Amino acid sequence: MRLIILIGLLLLSSQSLATVYRWVDDTGKVHYSDEPKNNAEVVDLNENTQNNMTINTPTKINTTPTTETKINYKISIISPREDTTIRDNNGAFTVSVSASPQLPRGVLFTLLVDGVTTASPQVSNEFQLTGINRGQHSIVVNAVTQSGKVLASSSPRKIFLHQASVFGPAKKPK
């Protein structure tokens, strides 16, 4: 059985070394075949017609991981100033913030008063607050991505809010 397979393989390999013929038809189109045709010429296949491919191995492969440059953003509360006393019966005041360098598009500011988010995230760097109770408060502003990641935080700012009356605006004398 092995002998029959071996003879069959030898016969097939001898056919793979067939002669190649080239001819041009009436329209000028060039044809190649392993069967001879009228006006066909034998094509001599030398070593230069075979496809050879060499693989150049790199001399040095860079295996050090690339490090991304992390930008350090700085958030500063411009107003109110540290230890400022704000006198407003409605508990209203404005918080202004600056950021450097300029924040990327889509980053929002959030304001925390005494550790509680007081205003919804916004693009504007100014917060208008109302209804804040009297007393001492700590203000922090965060720069937050839309996914909720905090890029930068301001240092806490301590302020004091005074109101003439706990129950409402001061009454005018009669």
PDB file of C-alpha atoms in Angstrom:
ATOM      1  CA  MET A   1       0.000   0.000   0.000  1.00  0.00           C
ATOM      2  CA  ARG A   2       2.831   2.394   0.836  1.00  0.00           C
ATOM      3  CA  LEU A   3       4.491   1.625  -2.458  1.00  0.00           C
ATOM      4  CA  ILE A   4       1.352   2.607  -4.407  1.00  0.00           C
ATOM      5  CA  ILE A   5       1.084   5.929  -2.539  1.00  0.00           C
ATOM      6  CA  LEU A   6       4.774   6.637  -3.155  1.00  0.00           C
ATOM      7  CA  ILE A   7       4.471   5.940  -6.895  1.00  0.00           C
ATOM      8  CA  GLY A   8       1.359   8.148  -7.094  1.00  0.00           C
ATOM      9  CA  LEU A   9       3.143  11.030  -5.394  1.00  0.00           C
ATOM     10  CA  LEU A  10       6.099  10.713  -7.748  1.00  0.00           C
ATOM     11  CA  LEU A  11       3.808  10.829 -10.782  1.00  0.00           C
ATOM     12  CA  LEU A  12       2.012  13.911  -9.445  1.00  0.00           C
ATOM     13  CA  SER A  13       5.271  15.713  -8.690  1.00  0.00           C
ATOM     14  CA  SER A  14       6.581  15.064 -12.186  1.00  0.00           C
ATOM     15  CA  GLN A  15       3.481  16.746 -13.627  1.00  0.00           C
ATOM     16  CA  SER A  16       4.044  19.812 -11.477  1.00  0.00           C
ATOM     17  CA  LEU A  17       7.306  20.458 -13.342  1.00  0.00           C
ATOM     18  CA  ALA A  18       5.413  20.842 -16.630  1.00  0.00           C
ATOM     19  CA  THR A  19       6.537  23.207 -19.350  1.00  0.00           C
ATOM     20  CA  VAL A  20       4.891  26.613 -19.501  1.00  0.00           C
ATOM     21  CA  TYR A  21       3.798  28.008 -22.884  1.00  0.00           C
ATOM     22  CA  ARG A  22       3.143  31.644 -23.801  1.00  0.00           C
ATOM     23  CA  TRP A  23       1.162  32.909 -26.777  1.00  0.00           C
ATOM     24  CA  VAL A  24      -0.659  36.001 -27.986  1.00  0.00           C
ATOM     25  CA  ASP A  25      -4.210  35.701 -29.386  1.00  0.00           C
ATOM     26  CA  ASP A  26      -5.759  37.698 -32.270  1.00  0.00           C
ATOM     27  CA  THR A  27      -6.806  40.577 -29.985  1.00  0.00           C
ATOM     28  CA  GLY A  28      -3.293  40.987 -28.587  1.00  0.00           C
ATOM     29  CA  LYS A  29      -3.987  39.407 -25.220  1.00  0.00           C
ATOM     30  CA  VAL A  30      -1.122  37.346 -23.725  1.00  0.00           C
ATOM     31  CA  HIS A  31      -1.945  33.834 -22.465  1.00  0.00           C
ATOM     32  CA  TYR A  32       0.017  31.283 -20.441  1.00  0.00           C
ATOM     33  CA  SER A  33      -0.761  27.579 -20.285  1.00  0.00           C
ATOM     34  CA  ASP A  34       0.768  24.159 -19.683  1.00  0.00           C
ATOM     35  CA  GLU A  35      -0.679  22.936 -23.012  1.00  0.00           C
ATOM     36  CA  PRO A  36       0.993  23.915 -26.307  1.00  0.00           C
ATOM     37  CA  LYS A  37      -1.032  26.070 -28.778  1.00  0.00           C
ATOM     38  CA  ASN A  38      -0.329  27.382 -32.281  1.00  0.00           C
ATOM     39  CA  ASN A  39       2.383  30.079 -32.239  1.00  0.00           C
ATOM     40  CA  ALA A  40       3.143  29.264 -28.566  1.00  0.00           C
ATOM     41  CA  GLU A  41       6.690  29.589 -27.277  1.00  0.00           C
ATOM     42  CA  VAL A  42       8.220  27.867 -24.279  1.00  0.00           C
ATOM     43  CA  VAL A  43       8.808  30.107 -21.256  1.00  0.00           C
ATOM     44  CA  ASP A  44      12.112  29.480 -19.530  1.00  0.00           C
ATOM     45  CA  LEU A  45      11.622  29.682 -15.754  1.00  0.00           C
ATOM     46  CA  ASN A  46      14.884  30.491 -14.026  1.00  0.00           C
ATOM     47  CA  GLU A  47      15.542  31.226 -10.413  1.00  0.00           C
ATOM     48  CA  ASN A  48      14.803  34.931 -10.825  1.00  0.00           C
ATOM     49  CA  THR A  49      11.133  34.254 -11.590  1.00  0.00           C
ATOM     50  CA  GLN A  50      10.497  32.450  -8.339  1.00  0.00           C
ATOM     51  CA  ASN A  51       9.078  34.349  -5.396  1.00  0.00           C
ATOM     52  CA  ASN A  52      11.523  34.651  -2.558  1.00  0.00           C
ATOM     53  CA  MET A  53      10.790  36.387   0.648  1.00  0.00           C
ATOM     54  CA  THR A  54      13.236  37.336   3.365  1.00  0.00           C
ATOM     55  CA  ILE A  55      12.209  38.465   6.801  1.00  0.00           C
ATOM     56  CA  ASN A  56      14.312  41.125   8.428  1.00  0.00           C
ATOM     57  CA  THR A  57      14.347  40.726  12.163  1.00  0.00           C
ATOM     58  CA  PRO A  58      14.472  43.968  14.118  1.00  0.00           C
ATOM     59  CA  THR A  59      17.727  44.554  15.910  1.00  0.00           C
ATOM     60  CA  LYS A  60      16.140  46.061  19.001  1.00  0.00           C
ATOM     61  CA  ILE A  61      12.580  45.838  20.203  1.00  0.00           C
ATOM     62  CA  ASN A  62      11.333  48.644  22.409  1.00  0.00           C
ATOM     63  CA  THR A  63       9.729  46.963  25.414  1.00  0.00           C
ATOM     64  CA  THR A  64       9.420  50.018  27.642  1.00  0.00           C
ATOM     65  CA  PRO A  65       5.785  50.996  28.111  1.00  0.00           C
ATOM     66  CA  THR A  66       4.769  54.385  26.818  1.00  0.00           C
ATOM     67  CA  THR A  67       3.915  56.825  29.553  1.00  0.00           C
ATOM     68  CA  GLU A  68       1.163  59.302  28.946  1.00  0.00           C
ATOM     69  CA  THR A  69       1.817  62.820  30.082  1.00  0.00           C
ATOM     70  CA  LYS A  70      -0.639  63.507  32.850  1.00  0.00           C
ATOM     71  CA  ILE A  71      -1.819  67.088  32.938  1.00  0.00           C
ATOM     72  CA  ASN A  72      -2.191  68.532  36.422  1.00  0.00           C
ATOM     73  CA  TYR A  73      -5.205  70.821  36.442  1.00  0.00           C
ATOM     74  CA  LYS A  74      -5.532  73.425  39.171  1.00  0.00           C
ATOM     75  CA  ILE A  75      -8.899  74.708  40.367  1.00  0.00           C
ATOM     76  CA  SER A  76      -8.976  77.915  42.433  1.00  0.00           C
ATOM     77  CA  ILE A  77     -11.916  79.659  44.074  1.00  0.00           C
ATOM     78  CA  ILE A  78     -11.632  83.339  43.217  1.00  0.00           C
ATOM     79  CA  SER A  79     -14.538  84.576  45.325  1.00  0.00           C
ATOM     80  CA  PRO A  80     -15.607  84.596  48.051  1.00  0.00           C
ATOM     81  CA  ARG A  81     -12.234  84.898  49.787  1.00  0.00           C
ATOM     82  CA  GLU A  82     -11.086  82.742  52.709  1.00  0.00           C
ATOM     83  CA  ASP A  83     -12.799  83.584  56.042  1.00  0.00           C
ATOM     84  CA  THR A  84     -15.133  86.077  54.344  1.00  0.00           C
ATOM     85  CA  THR A  85     -18.318  87.041  56.151  1.00  0.00           C
ATOM     86  CA  ILE A  86     -21.293  87.302  53.821  1.00  0.00           C
ATOM     87  CA  ARG A  87     -24.351  89.181  55.108  1.00  0.00           C
ATOM     88  CA  ASP A  88     -27.484  88.121  53.229  1.00  0.00           C
ATOM     89  CA  ASN A  89     -30.894  87.283  54.692  1.00  0.00           C
ATOM     90  CA  ASN A  90     -31.734  85.033  51.712  1.00  0.00           C
ATOM     91  CA  GLY A  91     -28.510  83.063  52.044  1.00  0.00           C
ATOM     92  CA  ALA A  92     -27.488  84.100  48.537  1.00  0.00           C
ATOM     93  CA  PHE A  93     -23.973  84.552  47.238  1.00  0.00           C
ATOM     94  CA  THR A  94     -21.857  83.855  44.141  1.00  0.00           C
ATOM     95  CA  VAL A  95     -18.892  81.469  43.912  1.00  0.00           C
ATOM     96  CA  SER A  96     -16.395  82.213  41.107  1.00  0.00           C
ATOM     97  CA  VAL A  97     -13.779  79.678  40.013  1.00  0.00           C
ATOM     98  CA  SER A  98     -10.743  79.622  37.738  1.00  0.00           C
ATOM     99  CA  ALA A  99      -9.018  76.596  36.169  1.00  0.00           C
ATOM    100  CA  SER A 100      -5.560  76.289  34.680  1.00  0.00           C
ATOM    101  CA  PRO A 101      -4.665  75.038  32.177  1.00  0.00           C
ATOM    102  CA  GLN A 102      -7.902  75.230  30.229  1.00  0.00           C
ATOM    103  CA  LEU A 103     -10.061  72.200  30.906  1.00  0.00           C
ATOM    104  CA  PRO A 104     -10.860  69.803  28.037  1.00  0.00           C
ATOM    105  CA  ARG A 105     -14.226  69.934  26.333  1.00  0.00           C
ATOM    106  CA  GLY A 106     -16.968  68.145  28.247  1.00  0.00           C
ATOM    107  CA  VAL A 107     -15.507  68.739  31.722  1.00  0.00           C
ATOM    108  CA  LEU A 108     -17.999  70.200  34.199  1.00  0.00           C
ATOM    109  CA  PHE A 109     -17.709  72.063  37.502  1.00  0.00           C
ATOM    110  CA  THR A 110     -19.481  70.802  40.615  1.00  0.00           C
ATOM    111  CA  LEU A 111     -19.880  72.766  43.847  1.00  0.00           C
ATOM    112  CA  LEU A 112     -19.875  71.173  47.270  1.00  0.00           C
ATOM    113  CA  VAL A 113     -20.997  73.120  50.322  1.00  0.00           C
ATOM    114  CA  ASP A 114     -20.064  71.315  53.537  1.00  0.00           C
ATOM    115  CA  GLY A 115     -19.316  68.144  51.530  1.00  0.00           C
ATOM    116  CA  VAL A 116     -22.750  68.057  49.837  1.00  0.00           C
ATOM    117  CA  THR A 117     -23.212  68.762  46.137  1.00  0.00           C
ATOM    118  CA  THR A 118     -25.277  71.933  46.166  1.00  0.00           C
ATOM    119  CA  ALA A 119     -25.488  72.864  42.490  1.00  0.00           C
ATOM    120  CA  SER A 120     -25.877  70.652  39.439  1.00  0.00           C
ATOM    121  CA  PRO A 121     -22.724  70.146  37.322  1.00  0.00           C
ATOM    122  CA  GLN A 122     -22.214  72.991  34.880  1.00  0.00           C
ATOM    123  CA  VAL A 123     -19.810  74.355  32.288  1.00  0.00           C
ATOM    124  CA  SER A 124     -19.894  77.888  33.705  1.00  0.00           C
ATOM    125  CA  ASN A 125     -17.265  78.842  36.251  1.00  0.00           C
ATOM    126  CA  GLU A 126     -19.762  80.861  38.354  1.00  0.00           C
ATOM    127  CA  PHE A 127     -22.302  79.436  40.781  1.00  0.00           C
ATOM    128  CA  GLN A 128     -25.284  81.488  42.020  1.00  0.00           C
ATOM    129  CA  LEU A 129     -26.382  80.096  45.396  1.00  0.00           C
ATOM    130  CA  THR A 130     -29.506  80.889  47.386  1.00  0.00           C
ATOM    131  CA  GLY A 131     -31.087  79.411  50.469  1.00  0.00           C
ATOM    132  CA  ILE A 132     -27.840  78.633  52.273  1.00  0.00           C
ATOM    133  CA  ASN A 133     -28.345  78.623  56.042  1.00  0.00           C
ATOM    134  CA  ARG A 134     -26.401  80.973  58.278  1.00  0.00           C
ATOM    135  CA  GLY A 135     -23.193  79.809  59.900  1.00  0.00           C
ATOM    136  CA  GLN A 136     -19.764  78.582  58.892  1.00  0.00           C
ATOM    137  CA  HIS A 137     -19.491  76.710  55.580  1.00  0.00           C
ATOM    138  CA  SER A 138     -16.751  74.957  53.636  1.00  0.00           C
ATOM    139  CA  ILE A 139     -16.833  75.346  49.846  1.00  0.00           C
ATOM    140  CA  VAL A 140     -15.038  73.019  47.378  1.00  0.00           C
ATOM    141  CA  VAL A 141     -15.256  73.028  43.581  1.00  0.00           C
ATOM    142  CA  ASN A 142     -14.411  69.940  41.500  1.00  0.00           C
ATOM    143  CA  ALA A 143     -13.699  69.589  37.792  1.00  0.00           C
ATOM    144  CA  VAL A 144     -15.476  66.383  36.758  1.00  0.00           C
ATOM    145  CA  THR A 145     -15.609  64.432  33.487  1.00  0.00           C
ATOM    146  CA  GLN A 146     -18.980  63.319  32.152  1.00  0.00           C
ATOM    147  CA  SER A 147     -18.230  59.800  33.423  1.00  0.00           C
ATOM    148  CA  GLY A 148     -17.852  61.191  36.971  1.00  0.00           C
ATOM    149  CA  LYS A 149     -14.055  61.103  37.281  1.00  0.00           C
ATOM    150  CA  VAL A 150     -12.692  64.046  39.286  1.00  0.00           C
ATOM    151  CA  LEU A 151      -9.832  65.711  37.373  1.00  0.00           C
ATOM    152  CA  ALA A 152      -9.082  68.386  39.963  1.00  0.00           C
ATOM    153  CA  SER A 153     -10.395  69.884  43.195  1.00  0.00           C
ATOM    154  CA  SER A 154      -9.977  73.260  44.770  1.00  0.00           C
ATOM    155  CA  SER A 155      -8.734  73.561  48.305  1.00  0.00           C
ATOM    156  CA  PRO A 156     -11.584  74.026  50.815  1.00  0.00           C
ATOM    157  CA  ARG A 157     -12.643  77.634  51.319  1.00  0.00           C
ATOM    158  CA  LYS A 158     -14.159  78.618  54.685  1.00  0.00           C
ATOM    159  CA  ILE A 159     -16.841  81.335  54.690  1.00  0.00           C
ATOM    160  CA  PHE A 160     -19.335  82.684  57.201  1.00  0.00           C
ATOM    161  CA  LEU A 161     -22.921  83.532  56.333  1.00  0.00           C
ATOM    162  CA  HIS A 162     -24.795  85.955  58.592  1.00  0.00           C
ATOM    163  CA  GLN A 163     -28.516  86.646  58.482  1.00  0.00           C
ATOM    164  CA  ALA A 164     -30.368  89.303  60.475  1.00  0.00           C
ATOM    165  CA  SER A 165     -33.122  86.808  61.292  1.00  0.00           C
ATOM    166  CA  VAL A 166     -33.477  83.081  61.095  1.00  0.00           C
ATOM    167  CA  PHE A 167     -37.125  83.491  60.081  1.00  0.00           C
ATOM    168  CA  GLY A 168     -36.742  85.869  57.184  1.00  0.00           C
ATOM    169  CA  PRO A 169     -35.620  89.311  56.123  1.00  0.00           C
ATOM    170  CA  ALA A 170     -35.241  92.048  58.712  1.00  0.00           C
ATOM    171  CA  LYS A 171     -38.403  94.036  59.377  1.00  0.00           C
ATOM    172  CA  LYS A 172     -38.427  97.761  58.873  1.00  0.00           C
ATOM    173  CA  PRO A 173     -39.208  99.836  61.982  1.00  0.00           C
ATOM    174  CA  LYS A 174     -42.610 101.641  61.991  1.00  0.00           C
TER     175      LYS A 174
END
